[in-house]
């Protein structure tokens, strides 16, 4: 296309010209630090979650590094309207995550407050979740969890402020007897996931697992 000639897609790390559907070139791809976690085994996410709520299984695609490529990938997705980043990250996930015979019943991503959704124009987790749903044949529900309070991005808060957030989420409809996989972009303190998990656990006889794009550990 003509636009591709004048505005070619470039690697978000080194600026080499790459195919339109890609985020990084093959050389920079090798710099991404994937976790290689086993969904069913012990890992740092499971250890941290267990301190906050009863968790079944956990998985993180990448290690989040402040000055690394994983941060650039998440930043492109969240703040630069690169929706295709969600698709790419989902494809990398399905190449590495095997649920075996214990697939969760439902995929639920962390919601944005309606005001923030209007400001950003999209929820960066929706396409990621929908690609996973299609591949694994697991339904998703973007409406199950509501965010009750508008606040600035977690990345802009200090740790003390993040820990002070109370009951920011609620369940919008009945749910019971389900194994829910909660999906977020970056796992830091675990407080966001924990707040949602307790809402789901208290709503009925449910179980919760966790999947994140990157883990800050």
Short mmCIF file of C-alpha atoms in Angstrom, two decimals:
data_model
loop_
_atom_site.label_atom_id
_atom_site.label_comp_id
_atom_site.label_asym_id
_atom_site.label_seq_id
_atom_site.Cartn_x
_atom_site.Cartn_y
_atom_site.Cartn_z
CA UNK A 1 0.00 0.00 0.00
CA UNK A 2 1.06 3.62 -0.58
CA UNK A 3 0.99 4.40 3.15
CA UNK A 4 3.42 1.55 3.78
CA UNK A 5 5.88 3.18 1.39
CA UNK A 6 5.78 6.56 3.10
CA UNK A 7 5.15 5.35 6.67
CA UNK A 8 6.67 1.87 6.95
CA UNK A 9 6.16 -0.16 10.11
CA UNK A 10 9.26 -0.14 12.27
CA UNK A 11 10.54 -2.26 15.14
CA UNK A 12 9.58 -0.54 18.40
CA UNK A 13 13.06 -1.22 19.75
CA UNK A 14 15.60 -0.55 16.99
CA UNK A 15 13.44 1.13 14.31
CA UNK A 16 14.29 -1.36 11.56
CA UNK A 17 11.58 -1.61 8.89
CA UNK A 18 9.51 -4.75 9.48
CA UNK A 19 6.31 -6.34 8.21
CA UNK A 20 3.15 -4.42 9.02
CA UNK A 21 1.80 -7.02 11.46
CA UNK A 22 4.97 -7.27 13.54
CA UNK A 23 6.05 -5.32 16.61
CA UNK A 24 9.74 -6.17 16.73
CA UNK A 25 12.36 -7.44 14.31
CA UNK A 26 13.80 -10.93 14.61
CA UNK A 27 16.97 -9.65 16.28
CA UNK A 28 15.11 -7.70 18.96
CA UNK A 29 12.70 -10.58 19.51
CA UNK A 30 15.66 -12.50 20.92
CA UNK A 31 15.99 -9.83 23.62
CA UNK A 32 12.55 -10.50 25.09
CA UNK A 33 12.86 -12.37 28.37
CA UNK A 34 10.04 -14.90 28.39
CA UNK A 35 9.39 -16.51 31.76
CA UNK A 36 8.92 -20.12 30.58
CA UNK A 37 6.56 -20.63 33.54
CA UNK A 38 4.53 -23.80 33.83
CA UNK A 39 0.88 -22.85 34.44
CA UNK A 40 0.44 -25.68 36.94
CA UNK A 41 3.76 -25.42 38.79
CA UNK A 42 5.08 -23.06 41.43
CA UNK A 43 6.16 -19.63 40.21
CA UNK A 44 6.56 -16.13 41.62
CA UNK A 45 3.03 -15.08 40.63
CA UNK A 46 1.49 -18.03 42.44
CA UNK A 47 3.61 -17.35 45.52
CA UNK A 48 2.50 -13.70 45.67
CA UNK A 49 -1.15 -14.47 44.92
CA UNK A 50 -1.36 -17.05 47.69
CA UNK A 51 -0.49 -14.32 50.18
CA UNK A 52 -3.57 -12.39 49.00
CA UNK A 53 -6.26 -14.91 47.97
CA UNK A 54 -6.79 -18.62 47.15
CA UNK A 55 -5.43 -19.14 43.65
CA UNK A 56 -5.47 -22.22 41.43
CA UNK A 57 -2.87 -21.71 38.67
CA UNK A 58 -0.81 -18.78 37.37
CA UNK A 59 1.10 -17.81 34.25
CA UNK A 60 3.14 -14.80 33.10
CA UNK A 61 4.40 -14.46 29.54
CA UNK A 62 7.36 -12.13 30.06
CA UNK A 63 9.56 -10.70 32.78
CA UNK A 64 8.76 -7.01 33.18
CA UNK A 65 11.94 -4.96 33.13
CA UNK A 66 11.89 -1.19 33.58
CA UNK A 67 14.52 -0.64 30.90
CA UNK A 68 13.74 -3.73 28.87
CA UNK A 69 11.76 -4.57 25.77
CA UNK A 70 8.82 -5.98 27.72
CA UNK A 71 8.09 -2.50 29.09
CA UNK A 72 8.16 -1.05 25.58
CA UNK A 73 5.72 -3.70 24.38
CA UNK A 74 3.27 -3.00 27.20
CA UNK A 75 3.64 0.75 26.69
CA UNK A 76 2.85 0.45 22.97
CA UNK A 77 -0.28 -1.49 23.84
CA UNK A 78 -1.53 0.74 26.66
CA UNK A 79 -0.59 4.24 25.64
CA UNK A 80 0.15 4.35 21.90
CA UNK A 81 -3.03 2.79 20.50
CA UNK A 82 -1.14 -0.20 19.10
CA UNK A 83 -4.09 -2.57 19.40
CA UNK A 84 -2.30 -5.18 17.30
CA UNK A 85 0.17 -5.49 20.17
CA UNK A 86 -2.54 -7.33 22.09
CA UNK A 87 -2.94 -9.79 19.23
CA UNK A 88 0.80 -10.36 18.98
CA UNK A 89 1.21 -10.90 22.72
CA UNK A 90 -1.71 -13.34 22.68
CA UNK A 91 -0.11 -15.29 19.83
CA UNK A 92 3.14 -15.52 21.78
CA UNK A 93 1.14 -16.75 24.76
CA UNK A 94 -0.66 -19.55 22.93
CA UNK A 95 2.70 -20.76 21.62
CA UNK A 96 3.84 -21.26 25.22
CA UNK A 97 0.79 -21.91 27.44
CA UNK A 98 -0.77 -25.38 27.61
CA UNK A 99 -3.88 -25.81 29.77
CA UNK A 100 -3.77 -29.58 29.11
CA UNK A 101 -7.11 -31.03 30.23
CA UNK A 102 -7.80 -28.35 32.85
CA UNK A 103 -8.95 -25.33 30.89
CA UNK A 104 -10.67 -22.57 32.89
CA UNK A 105 -14.37 -22.00 32.21
CA UNK A 106 -14.24 -18.27 31.58
CA UNK A 107 -11.74 -15.53 30.63
CA UNK A 108 -12.14 -12.18 32.41
CA UNK A 109 -9.81 -9.22 31.89
CA UNK A 110 -9.26 -6.32 34.26
CA UNK A 111 -11.73 -3.58 33.24
CA UNK A 112 -11.17 0.13 32.74
CA UNK A 113 -13.45 2.67 34.33
CA UNK A 114 -15.92 3.97 31.69
CA UNK A 115 -14.29 7.41 31.81
CA UNK A 116 -10.83 5.96 31.22
CA UNK A 117 -12.24 3.78 28.44
CA UNK A 118 -13.60 6.87 26.71
CA UNK A 119 -10.27 8.65 27.11
CA UNK A 120 -8.19 5.76 25.75
CA UNK A 121 -10.74 4.54 23.22
CA UNK A 122 -10.23 0.84 23.91
CA UNK A 123 -9.32 -1.63 26.64
CA UNK A 124 -5.84 -2.92 25.87
CA UNK A 125 -6.70 -6.34 27.29
CA UNK A 126 -9.80 -7.04 25.22
CA UNK A 127 -8.16 -8.10 21.95
CA UNK A 128 -5.56 -10.11 23.87
CA UNK A 129 -8.36 -11.93 25.72
CA UNK A 130 -10.42 -12.47 22.58
CA UNK A 131 -7.52 -14.05 20.69
CA UNK A 132 -6.91 -16.43 23.61
CA UNK A 133 -10.63 -17.21 23.70
CA UNK A 134 -10.68 -18.13 20.03
CA UNK A 135 -7.59 -20.32 20.22
CA UNK A 136 -8.46 -22.21 23.40
CA UNK A 137 -12.23 -22.20 22.79
CA UNK A 138 -12.93 -20.65 26.19
CA UNK A 139 -15.66 -17.99 26.43
CA UNK A 140 -14.86 -14.50 27.72
CA UNK A 141 -16.98 -11.91 29.51
CA UNK A 142 -15.92 -8.26 29.33
CA UNK A 143 -18.94 -7.18 31.39
CA UNK A 144 -18.65 -9.43 34.44
CA UNK A 145 -16.40 -7.09 36.44
CA UNK A 146 -17.03 -3.36 36.80
CA UNK A 147 -14.51 -0.81 37.98
CA UNK A 148 -16.28 1.45 40.45
CA UNK A 149 -13.82 4.29 40.80
CA UNK A 150 -11.90 6.38 38.30
CA UNK A 151 -8.23 6.74 39.15
CA UNK A 152 -4.94 7.52 37.48
CA UNK A 153 -2.96 4.65 35.98
CA UNK A 154 -1.36 2.20 38.41
CA UNK A 155 2.00 2.96 36.80
CA UNK A 156 1.69 6.59 37.90
CA UNK A 157 0.89 5.80 41.54
CA UNK A 158 3.41 5.22 44.27
CA UNK A 159 3.32 1.90 46.09
CA UNK A 160 1.67 3.32 49.22
CA UNK A 161 -1.21 4.78 47.17
CA UNK A 162 -1.74 1.49 45.33
CA UNK A 163 -2.01 -0.38 48.61
CA UNK A 164 -4.62 2.08 49.91
CA UNK A 165 -7.14 1.34 47.12
CA UNK A 166 -10.24 -0.30 48.62
CA UNK A 167 -12.96 -2.26 46.84
CA UNK A 168 -12.49 -0.70 43.41
CA UNK A 169 -14.34 -3.53 41.62
CA UNK A 170 -17.67 -5.33 41.75
CA UNK A 171 -19.34 -8.29 40.04
CA UNK A 172 -22.14 -7.17 37.72
CA UNK A 173 -24.05 -10.44 37.40
CA UNK A 174 -24.49 -13.79 39.21
CA UNK A 175 -21.65 -16.25 38.82
CA UNK A 176 -21.19 -19.56 40.63
CA UNK A 177 -19.39 -22.84 40.12
CA UNK A 178 -16.97 -21.39 37.57
CA UNK A 179 -13.21 -21.50 37.18
CA UNK A 180 -12.31 -17.97 36.10
CA UNK A 181 -8.99 -16.99 34.51
CA UNK A 182 -8.24 -13.36 35.40
CA UNK A 183 -6.15 -11.52 32.81
CA UNK A 184 -4.05 -8.39 33.32
CA UNK A 185 -1.11 -6.71 31.62
CA UNK A 186 1.52 -6.40 34.38
CA UNK A 187 1.58 -8.16 37.75
CA UNK A 188 3.25 -5.96 40.38
CA UNK A 189 1.84 -6.01 43.92
CA UNK A 190 -1.10 -8.22 42.97
CA UNK A 191 -3.60 -5.90 44.64
CA UNK A 192 -5.69 -5.28 41.52
CA UNK A 193 -5.99 -8.99 40.75
CA UNK A 194 -6.69 -9.73 44.41
CA UNK A 195 -9.54 -7.20 44.58
CA UNK A 196 -11.23 -8.79 41.56
CA UNK A 197 -10.51 -12.33 42.72
CA UNK A 198 -12.24 -11.80 46.06
CA UNK A 199 -15.32 -10.38 44.33
CA UNK A 200 -15.52 -13.51 42.17
CA UNK A 201 -14.78 -15.90 45.02
CA UNK A 202 -17.38 -14.27 47.27
CA UNK A 203 -20.00 -14.32 44.51
CA UNK A 204 -20.35 -18.10 44.64
CA UNK A 205 -18.51 -21.41 44.58
CA UNK A 206 -15.90 -20.18 42.12
CA UNK A 207 -12.20 -20.74 41.54
CA UNK A 208 -9.67 -18.24 40.21
CA UNK A 209 -6.48 -18.53 38.16
CA UNK A 210 -4.30 -15.71 36.85
CA UNK A 211 -2.62 -14.89 33.52
CA UNK A 212 -0.57 -11.75 32.89
CA UNK A 213 1.42 -10.43 29.95
CA UNK A 214 4.39 -9.59 32.20
CA UNK A 215 5.42 -10.05 35.80
CA UNK A 216 7.46 -7.50 37.75
CA UNK A 217 9.46 -9.70 40.06
#
